[in-house]
Each structure stands twice: as structure tokens, then as C-alpha cells.
């Protein structure tokens, strides 16, 4: 405190990141992830099953513009490629936006978008091995149809997805963010252009001593704040009763970001973090093997 009454900050930093194992010991018996609590015997059994699941693979794509012929052609190429592999991926994650035009008050082509989802269902159904053995998870993007841009976002409206579900009955339509439990592993999916928005809201430029990679700074910020969207409410409104859906405590094993910035992967304090990039713009996607936490940054 200075004599003039001004409080001078000497050092400003993040709260320390708590180790996952330490967090779990402190909250023993409580379920913060939302998948239910497990007994010790169940955890051991799942860990044994996880070790055997070496062939399981997730294929994650973000920005699949259904109204863009080039993007749909590229998606068909990806599906054709995985249809012919020996062991097909266990999960495909399709993250929005699903239209090249924002679904705002000026958007009036909902019936067209509905039929485009139907065509996507036909495209997937044309690959019988994928339809039979793979699951398909759909996560809405920031500009997709919904009541507002507030977080967390609800799943895509049933009106849009009805035709797709007729072709792919095992399709799952989830909220944004979305949490997936792979045996003992906790995986969080979040579709939001966080890097651009965080840099716009940045008051102090981050220190470049350890790294000059903006994505690594983003990952460090999110994990230390234990929150997927540490932005002011004036920048990103959040439904306060559901703010816990954005928590990253205890730290998950994997954080998957669907961000339009450059495709990147970064392992930080044991947490695997990666950004898929934009499929429609950059033709990028990610093949992820959760058993070994191996990230394959891919592109057409």
C-alpha cells in the first residue's frame, strides 16, 4: 500500500494448479464429472478393460458446413478412408458450426438446414461398417441454432436432426460443452473460438519467457482457472445455475477444443489438450487414441 492510498500490485499470477490425484483424495466419494461414482472394484475392472482397448479411436472434426459442397465432399473422403480400415473408429465427434451462415435472427433457411442434416445422415448410412460399429456424437457450435449464445448450450433442436436420426438411430446429440467417460478417463469437448476471444479480452500480454505459443498460454489459463471459459460475463454470458458444467476440477485427462485457430496439441502437467482446427476452412481433423492418449493431427 503506497502512501497515496494506491494498492500497488508487485506480482500477478494464476492460482496454483492442483494435481488430479490430490483433488480426488480430497473429494473422495463425490462425483464432479457427472458420470456417477464408482466403487474401488468397479474402477479396477474398468482400468483392466481400458488397457485392452488399444484399438479404440476417436475421430474429431469441427466446423462441418452442411451447406458447403466442398466441405461435404471432404467429409465423404474422410468417411471413405475410415470405412476401409481394419478396425473402424469407435466414436466420431462432429462439432459445429453446421452452417457457413450464423443461425441468428437474419437466418431463415431452417427447413433447408434440416434437409442438409438428412443428407448428412444418408452420407453416413452409405458406410455400413461405420454405421454398425461406430457411434456419432454431435456438439453444437457458437453460431448454430439455439435459444441464445449463452453457455452452456443445449443440444441441436430436434426439428433439425430428426431426418438424420432416421438414417443413424445411434446418433447422440449433446450439449456444448460435452463430457465423455472412456472407462476410467474423463474427456471434455468444448466448441468455442476461445483463443481469439481470450486474446481480445487480454488486459496484460502473457509472459513470453517460457513459451511464445498462444495456444499453450490458453491451455495454461483454462487449467489454472479450472474453467473452460474464464471470460467476463459481459463478453460471454453464462447460465449461472449451470456454470459448474464448465468446471475443470478435478482436472480431466483430456481437453478437446474445437477452435478455428491453427490445429495444435499440447500436453500440460499430464493433461492432454488439443485443438482440431476448422475442417471446412483448413481441412483439418484429429484422430485420437484415448488408451495411449496419442493425438494424430490430420489434414486432407
Coordinates of C-alpha atoms in Angstrom, one line a residue:
X1 CA 0.0 0.0 0.0
X2 CA 1.5 3.3 -1.1
X3 CA 1.3 6.5 1.0
X4 CA -1.1 7.9 -1.6
X5 CA -3.6 5.1 -0.8
X6 CA -3.0 3.2 -4.0
X7 CA -2.6 -0.5 -3.7
X8 CA 0.4 -1.5 -5.9
X9 CA 0.5 -5.0 -7.4
X10 CA 4.0 -6.4 -7.4
X11 CA 3.2 -9.8 -8.9
X12 CA 0.1 -11.1 -10.7
X13 CA -0.3 -14.8 -11.5
X14 CA -2.7 -17.8 -11.6
X15 CA -3.9 -19.8 -8.7
X16 CA -1.7 -23.0 -8.4
X17 CA -2.9 -26.0 -10.4
X18 CA -3.9 -28.8 -8.1
X19 CA -2.8 -32.3 -9.1
X20 CA -5.7 -34.6 -10.1
X21 CA -4.8 -37.4 -7.7
X22 CA -4.7 -34.9 -4.8
X23 CA -8.1 -33.4 -5.8
X24 CA -9.6 -36.9 -5.9
X25 CA -8.3 -37.7 -2.4
X26 CA -9.9 -34.5 -1.1
X27 CA -13.3 -35.1 -2.7
X28 CA -13.5 -38.9 -2.2
X29 CA -17.0 -40.2 -2.8
X30 CA -18.2 -37.1 -4.7
X31 CA -18.8 -37.0 -8.4
X32 CA -17.7 -33.8 -10.0
X33 CA -17.6 -35.1 -13.6
X34 CA -21.3 -36.2 -13.8
X35 CA -20.9 -39.8 -14.7
X36 CA -21.7 -41.3 -11.3
X37 CA -19.5 -42.5 -8.5
X38 CA -17.7 -45.9 -8.8
X39 CA -16.6 -48.4 -6.2
X40 CA -12.9 -49.3 -6.0
X41 CA -13.7 -52.7 -7.6
X42 CA -15.5 -51.1 -10.5
X43 CA -12.6 -48.7 -11.1
X44 CA -10.1 -51.6 -11.1
X45 CA -12.3 -53.5 -13.6
X46 CA -12.7 -50.5 -15.9
X47 CA -8.9 -49.9 -15.7
X48 CA -8.3 -53.5 -16.9
X49 CA -10.8 -53.1 -19.7
X50 CA -9.2 -49.8 -20.7
X51 CA -5.8 -51.5 -21.1
X52 CA -7.3 -53.9 -23.6
X53 CA -9.0 -51.1 -25.6
X54 CA -5.8 -50.3 -27.6
X55 CA -7.7 -50.2 -30.9
X56 CA -10.3 -47.6 -29.8
X57 CA -10.0 -44.4 -31.7
X58 CA -12.0 -41.1 -31.7
X59 CA -12.2 -39.0 -34.9
X60 CA -13.0 -35.4 -34.1
X61 CA -14.0 -32.7 -36.7
X62 CA -15.1 -29.1 -36.1
X63 CA -16.9 -26.7 -38.4
X64 CA -18.8 -29.1 -40.7
X65 CA -20.7 -26.8 -43.0
X66 CA -23.5 -28.8 -44.4
X67 CA -24.4 -26.1 -46.9
X68 CA -20.9 -26.2 -48.5
X69 CA -20.4 -28.8 -51.2
X70 CA -16.6 -28.7 -50.9
X71 CA -16.8 -29.4 -47.1
X72 CA -19.3 -32.3 -47.7
X73 CA -17.0 -33.7 -50.4
X74 CA -14.1 -33.7 -47.9
X75 CA -16.2 -35.3 -45.2
X76 CA -17.1 -38.1 -47.7
X77 CA -13.4 -38.6 -48.3
X78 CA -12.7 -38.9 -44.6
X79 CA -15.6 -41.4 -44.1
X80 CA -14.5 -43.5 -47.1
X81 CA -11.0 -43.7 -45.6
X82 CA -12.1 -44.9 -42.2
X83 CA -14.7 -47.3 -43.7
X84 CA -11.8 -49.2 -45.3
X85 CA -9.5 -49.5 -42.2
X86 CA -9.2 -52.8 -40.4
X87 CA -10.7 -51.5 -37.1
X88 CA -13.2 -48.7 -37.6
X89 CA -13.2 -45.7 -35.1
X90 CA -15.4 -46.3 -32.0
X91 CA -16.5 -42.7 -32.0
X92 CA -16.9 -39.8 -34.5
X93 CA -17.4 -36.4 -32.9
X94 CA -18.9 -33.8 -35.2
X95 CA -18.7 -30.3 -33.7
X96 CA -20.5 -27.2 -35.2
X97 CA -20.9 -24.8 -36.7
X98 CA -23.1 -26.9 -39.1
X99 CA -23.8 -23.9 -41.4
X100 CA -21.5 -21.4 -43.0
X101 CA -24.0 -18.7 -42.1
X102 CA -24.8 -17.9 -38.4
X103 CA -28.2 -19.1 -37.3
X104 CA -29.2 -15.7 -36.0
X105 CA -32.4 -13.6 -36.4
X106 CA -31.4 -13.0 -40.1
X107 CA -31.3 -16.7 -40.8
X108 CA -34.4 -18.1 -42.4
X109 CA -33.2 -21.4 -44.1
X110 CA -34.1 -23.8 -41.2
X111 CA -36.0 -26.2 -43.5
X112 CA -33.0 -26.3 -45.9
X113 CA -30.7 -26.9 -42.9
X114 CA -33.0 -29.7 -41.8
X115 CA -32.8 -31.4 -45.2
X116 CA -29.0 -30.9 -45.2
X117 CA -28.8 -32.9 -41.9
X118 CA -30.8 -35.6 -43.6
X119 CA -28.3 -35.7 -46.4
X120 CA -25.5 -36.0 -43.8
X121 CA -27.4 -39.0 -42.4
X122 CA -27.6 -40.5 -45.9
X123 CA -23.8 -39.9 -46.4
X124 CA -23.0 -41.7 -43.1
X125 CA -25.5 -44.5 -43.8
X126 CA -23.7 -45.2 -47.1
X127 CA -20.8 -46.5 -45.0
X128 CA -22.3 -49.7 -43.4
X129 CA -19.3 -50.6 -41.3
X130 CA -19.2 -47.2 -39.7
X131 CA -23.0 -47.2 -39.2
X132 CA -22.8 -50.6 -37.5
X133 CA -19.7 -50.3 -35.3
X134 CA -19.2 -46.5 -34.7
X135 CA -21.1 -44.0 -32.6
X136 CA -21.7 -40.4 -33.8
X137 CA -21.7 -37.5 -31.4
X138 CA -22.9 -34.1 -32.4
X139 CA -22.0 -31.0 -30.4
X140 CA -23.4 -27.5 -31.4
X141 CA -21.2 -24.6 -32.3
X142 CA -21.4 -21.0 -31.2
X143 CA -23.4 -19.9 -34.3
X144 CA -25.7 -22.9 -34.5
X145 CA -29.4 -22.9 -34.0
X146 CA -30.4 -22.4 -30.4
X147 CA -32.2 -20.1 -28.0
X148 CA -29.2 -17.8 -27.5
X149 CA -25.4 -17.7 -27.5
X150 CA -25.3 -18.2 -23.7
X151 CA -23.2 -21.1 -22.2
X152 CA -23.6 -24.0 -21.7
X153 CA -25.5 -24.5 -25.0
X154 CA -28.3 -27.1 -25.4
X155 CA -28.2 -29.8 -27.9
X156 CA -29.2 -29.1 -31.5
X157 CA -33.0 -28.7 -31.9
X158 CA -34.9 -32.0 -32.7
X159 CA -36.5 -30.3 -35.7
X160 CA -33.1 -30.1 -37.4
X161 CA -31.9 -33.5 -36.5
X162 CA -35.0 -35.7 -37.0
X163 CA -34.2 -36.7 -40.6
X164 CA -30.6 -37.5 -39.7
X165 CA -31.7 -39.8 -36.8
X166 CA -33.9 -41.7 -39.1
X167 CA -30.8 -42.8 -41.0
X168 CA -28.5 -43.0 -37.9
X169 CA -30.5 -44.2 -34.9
X170 CA -27.4 -44.4 -32.7
X171 CA -26.5 -40.7 -33.2
X172 CA -26.1 -38.7 -30.0
X173 CA -26.9 -35.0 -29.7
X174 CA -25.2 -33.4 -26.8
X175 CA -24.7 -30.1 -25.2
X176 CA -21.7 -27.8 -25.5
X177 CA -19.5 -28.4 -23.6
X178 CA -19.8 -32.2 -23.5
X179 CA -18.2 -34.8 -21.2
X180 CA -17.3 -38.3 -22.2
X181 CA -16.1 -41.0 -19.9
X182 CA -13.8 -43.6 -21.6
X183 CA -13.6 -46.4 -19.0
X184 CA -11.6 -44.5 -16.2
X185 CA -10.6 -41.5 -18.4
X186 CA -12.5 -38.2 -18.4
X187 CA -12.6 -36.3 -21.7
X188 CA -14.1 -32.8 -22.1
X189 CA -15.2 -31.5 -25.5
X190 CA -15.8 -27.7 -26.0
X191 CA -16.6 -25.9 -29.3
X192 CA -15.8 -22.2 -29.0
X193 CA -13.3 -19.9 -30.6
X194 CA -11.6 -19.3 -27.3
X195 CA -8.1 -18.3 -28.5
X196 CA -9.4 -15.3 -30.5
X197 CA -11.8 -14.2 -27.7
X198 CA -9.2 -14.6 -24.9
X199 CA -6.7 -12.5 -26.8
X200 CA -9.2 -9.8 -27.4
X201 CA -10.1 -9.7 -23.7
X202 CA -6.5 -9.8 -22.5
X203 CA -5.6 -6.9 -20.2
X204 CA -1.9 -7.9 -19.8
X205 CA 0.1 -9.6 -22.6
X206 CA 1.3 -13.0 -21.3
X207 CA 5.0 -13.5 -20.5
X208 CA 7.0 -15.0 -23.4
X209 CA 9.8 -16.3 -21.1
X210 CA 8.6 -20.0 -21.1
X211 CA 6.7 -20.1 -24.5
X212 CA 5.5 -17.7 -27.2
X213 CA 2.8 -20.1 -28.4
X214 CA -0.6 -18.5 -27.8
X215 CA -2.3 -22.0 -27.6
X216 CA -0.1 -23.1 -24.8
X217 CA -0.9 -19.9 -22.9
X218 CA -4.6 -20.6 -23.5
X219 CA -4.3 -24.1 -22.1
X220 CA -2.4 -22.9 -19.0
X221 CA -5.1 -20.2 -18.4
X222 CA -8.0 -22.6 -18.6
X223 CA -6.5 -25.3 -16.5
X224 CA -5.2 -23.0 -13.8
X225 CA -8.6 -21.2 -13.6
X226 CA -10.3 -24.7 -13.6
X227 CA -12.8 -23.3 -16.1
X228 CA -13.4 -23.7 -19.8
X229 CA -14.4 -20.1 -20.3
X230 CA -12.6 -17.7 -18.0
X231 CA -14.1 -14.6 -19.7
X232 CA -16.1 -11.7 -18.2
X233 CA -19.9 -12.3 -18.3
X234 CA -20.2 -9.1 -20.4
X235 CA -18.1 -10.9 -23.1
X236 CA -19.6 -14.4 -22.7
X237 CA -22.9 -14.8 -20.8
X238 CA -23.2 -18.0 -18.7
X239 CA -26.4 -19.5 -17.2
X240 CA -25.3 -19.2 -13.6
X241 CA -27.1 -22.3 -12.3
X242 CA -25.2 -24.4 -14.9
X243 CA -21.8 -22.7 -14.5
X244 CA -20.5 -25.9 -13.0
X245 CA -20.8 -27.6 -16.4
X246 CA -17.7 -25.5 -17.4
X247 CA -15.6 -26.5 -14.4
X248 CA -12.3 -28.3 -15.0
X249 CA -12.0 -29.6 -11.4
X250 CA -10.6 -32.1 -10.8
X251 CA -8.6 -31.7 -13.9
X252 CA -9.8 -34.1 -16.7
X253 CA -7.4 -36.4 -18.6
X254 CA -8.1 -34.8 -21.9
X255 CA -9.5 -31.4 -23.1
X256 CA -10.6 -31.2 -26.7
X257 CA -11.2 -27.7 -28.1
X258 CA -12.9 -27.0 -31.4
X259 CA -11.3 -23.7 -32.3
X260 CA -10.9 -22.0 -35.7
X261 CA -7.3 -21.2 -34.9
X262 CA -4.4 -23.3 -36.1
X263 CA -4.5 -27.0 -35.3
X264 CA -2.4 -27.7 -32.2
X265 CA -1.7 -30.3 -29.5
X266 CA -0.1 -29.7 -26.1
X267 CA 0.4 -31.8 -23.0
X268 CA 0.4 -29.7 -19.9
X269 CA 1.0 -31.1 -16.4
X270 CA -0.2 -34.5 -17.5
X271 CA -3.4 -33.2 -19.3
X272 CA -3.7 -33.9 -23.0
X273 CA -5.1 -30.8 -24.8
X274 CA -5.6 -30.3 -28.5
X275 CA -7.4 -28.1 -30.9
X276 CA -8.9 -29.8 -34.0
X277 CA -8.8 -26.7 -36.2
X278 CA -11.6 -25.9 -38.7
X279 CA -12.5 -28.8 -41.1
X280 CA -14.4 -26.6 -43.6
X281 CA -11.7 -23.9 -43.8
X282 CA -8.4 -25.8 -43.3
X283 CA -9.4 -29.4 -43.9
X284 CA -8.0 -30.4 -40.5
X285 CA -9.3 -33.0 -38.1
X286 CA -7.8 -35.2 -35.3
X287 CA -7.6 -38.9 -34.7
X288 CA -7.2 -39.6 -31.0
X289 CA -6.4 -42.8 -29.3
X290 CA -7.6 -42.4 -25.7
X291 CA -5.9 -45.6 -24.4
X292 CA -2.4 -44.2 -25.1
X293 CA -3.6 -40.5 -25.2
X294 CA -2.0 -40.3 -28.6
X295 CA -3.0 -37.4 -30.8
X296 CA -2.7 -37.6 -34.6
X297 CA -3.1 -34.2 -36.1
X298 CA -4.6 -34.9 -39.5
X299 CA -5.5 -33.0 -42.7
X300 CA -6.7 -33.7 -46.2

